[in-house]
Amino acid sequence: SLQKIDIPDGVTELPDHACEDCTALSKVTLPKAGLKRVGTRAFCRCGKLDSLKLPAGLTEIGAYALSSTNLKTASVPNSVVSL
């Protein structure tokens, strides 16, 4: 099962349900710039995901995108206008 994912530069949106129910996922690397939206339930029920650095310029985090994770830290940039 999926334990790590690196989202490459140039990706502007993570689709709804992109990694939902990836219960073994513990590390996600997002692009440093250009990502504008994390879709609804994108990381929902990723119970081993305990940290996530959201990039500057991100404007939207969909409903329940980070629900039922094990996040202890998450840096949300000031550019986010919808959560």
XYZ file of C-alpha atoms in Angstrom:
83
model
C 0.000 0.000 0.000
C 1.006 3.616 -0.602
C 3.303 4.997 2.109
C 4.856 8.054 0.462
C 3.875 10.399 -2.344
C 5.775 13.232 -4.013
C 3.539 15.607 -5.950
C 5.691 17.136 -8.712
C 6.133 20.805 -9.510
C 3.576 21.997 -12.036
C 0.610 20.327 -10.348
C -1.922 23.051 -9.584
C -4.690 20.985 -8.016
C -5.036 17.763 -6.047
C -8.371 16.269 -7.089
C -11.177 15.444 -4.701
C -10.538 12.101 -2.958
C -6.969 11.946 -4.391
C -5.490 9.927 -1.514
C -8.606 9.210 0.526
C -8.341 6.004 2.566
C -4.603 5.576 1.919
C -4.246 4.341 5.481
C -0.502 3.610 5.241
C 0.370 7.033 3.766
C 2.765 8.736 6.162
C 4.714 11.224 4.028
C 3.460 13.691 1.431
C 5.681 16.162 -0.381
C 3.766 18.917 -2.161
C 5.156 21.277 -4.819
C 6.870 24.326 -3.338
C 4.815 26.637 -5.539
C 1.928 26.535 -7.976
C -0.479 24.327 -6.038
C -3.735 26.262 -5.714
C -6.240 23.704 -4.430
C -6.313 20.606 -2.262
C -9.573 18.874 -3.096
C -12.377 17.662 -0.877
C -11.328 14.638 1.182
C -7.934 14.595 -0.585
C -6.192 13.078 2.457
C -9.234 11.969 4.447
C -8.623 8.892 6.597
C -4.867 8.847 5.993
C -4.347 7.869 9.609
C -0.544 7.725 9.521
C -0.106 11.185 8.004
C 1.223 13.265 10.894
C 2.687 16.377 9.218
C 2.088 18.335 6.049
C 3.643 21.521 4.689
C 1.176 23.369 2.506
C 2.863 25.649 -0.046
C 2.642 29.414 -0.322
C 0.053 30.443 -2.873
C -2.423 27.711 -1.942
C -5.885 29.271 -1.928
C -8.322 26.456 -1.177
C -8.449 23.415 1.078
C -11.567 21.378 0.351
C -14.023 20.089 2.940
C -12.667 17.241 5.055
C -9.395 17.318 3.085
C -7.408 16.597 6.249
C -10.098 14.808 8.244
C -9.180 11.684 10.214
C -5.456 12.101 9.722
C -2.931 12.087 12.541
C -1.669 15.603 11.847
C 0.377 17.046 14.637
C 1.700 19.916 12.531
C 0.444 21.628 9.416
C 1.521 25.022 8.186
C -1.344 26.776 6.445
C -0.217 29.725 4.319
C -1.916 33.119 4.591
C -3.015 32.785 0.948
C -5.711 30.221 1.893
C -9.110 31.879 1.570
C -11.325 28.790 1.664
C -11.028 26.061 4.258
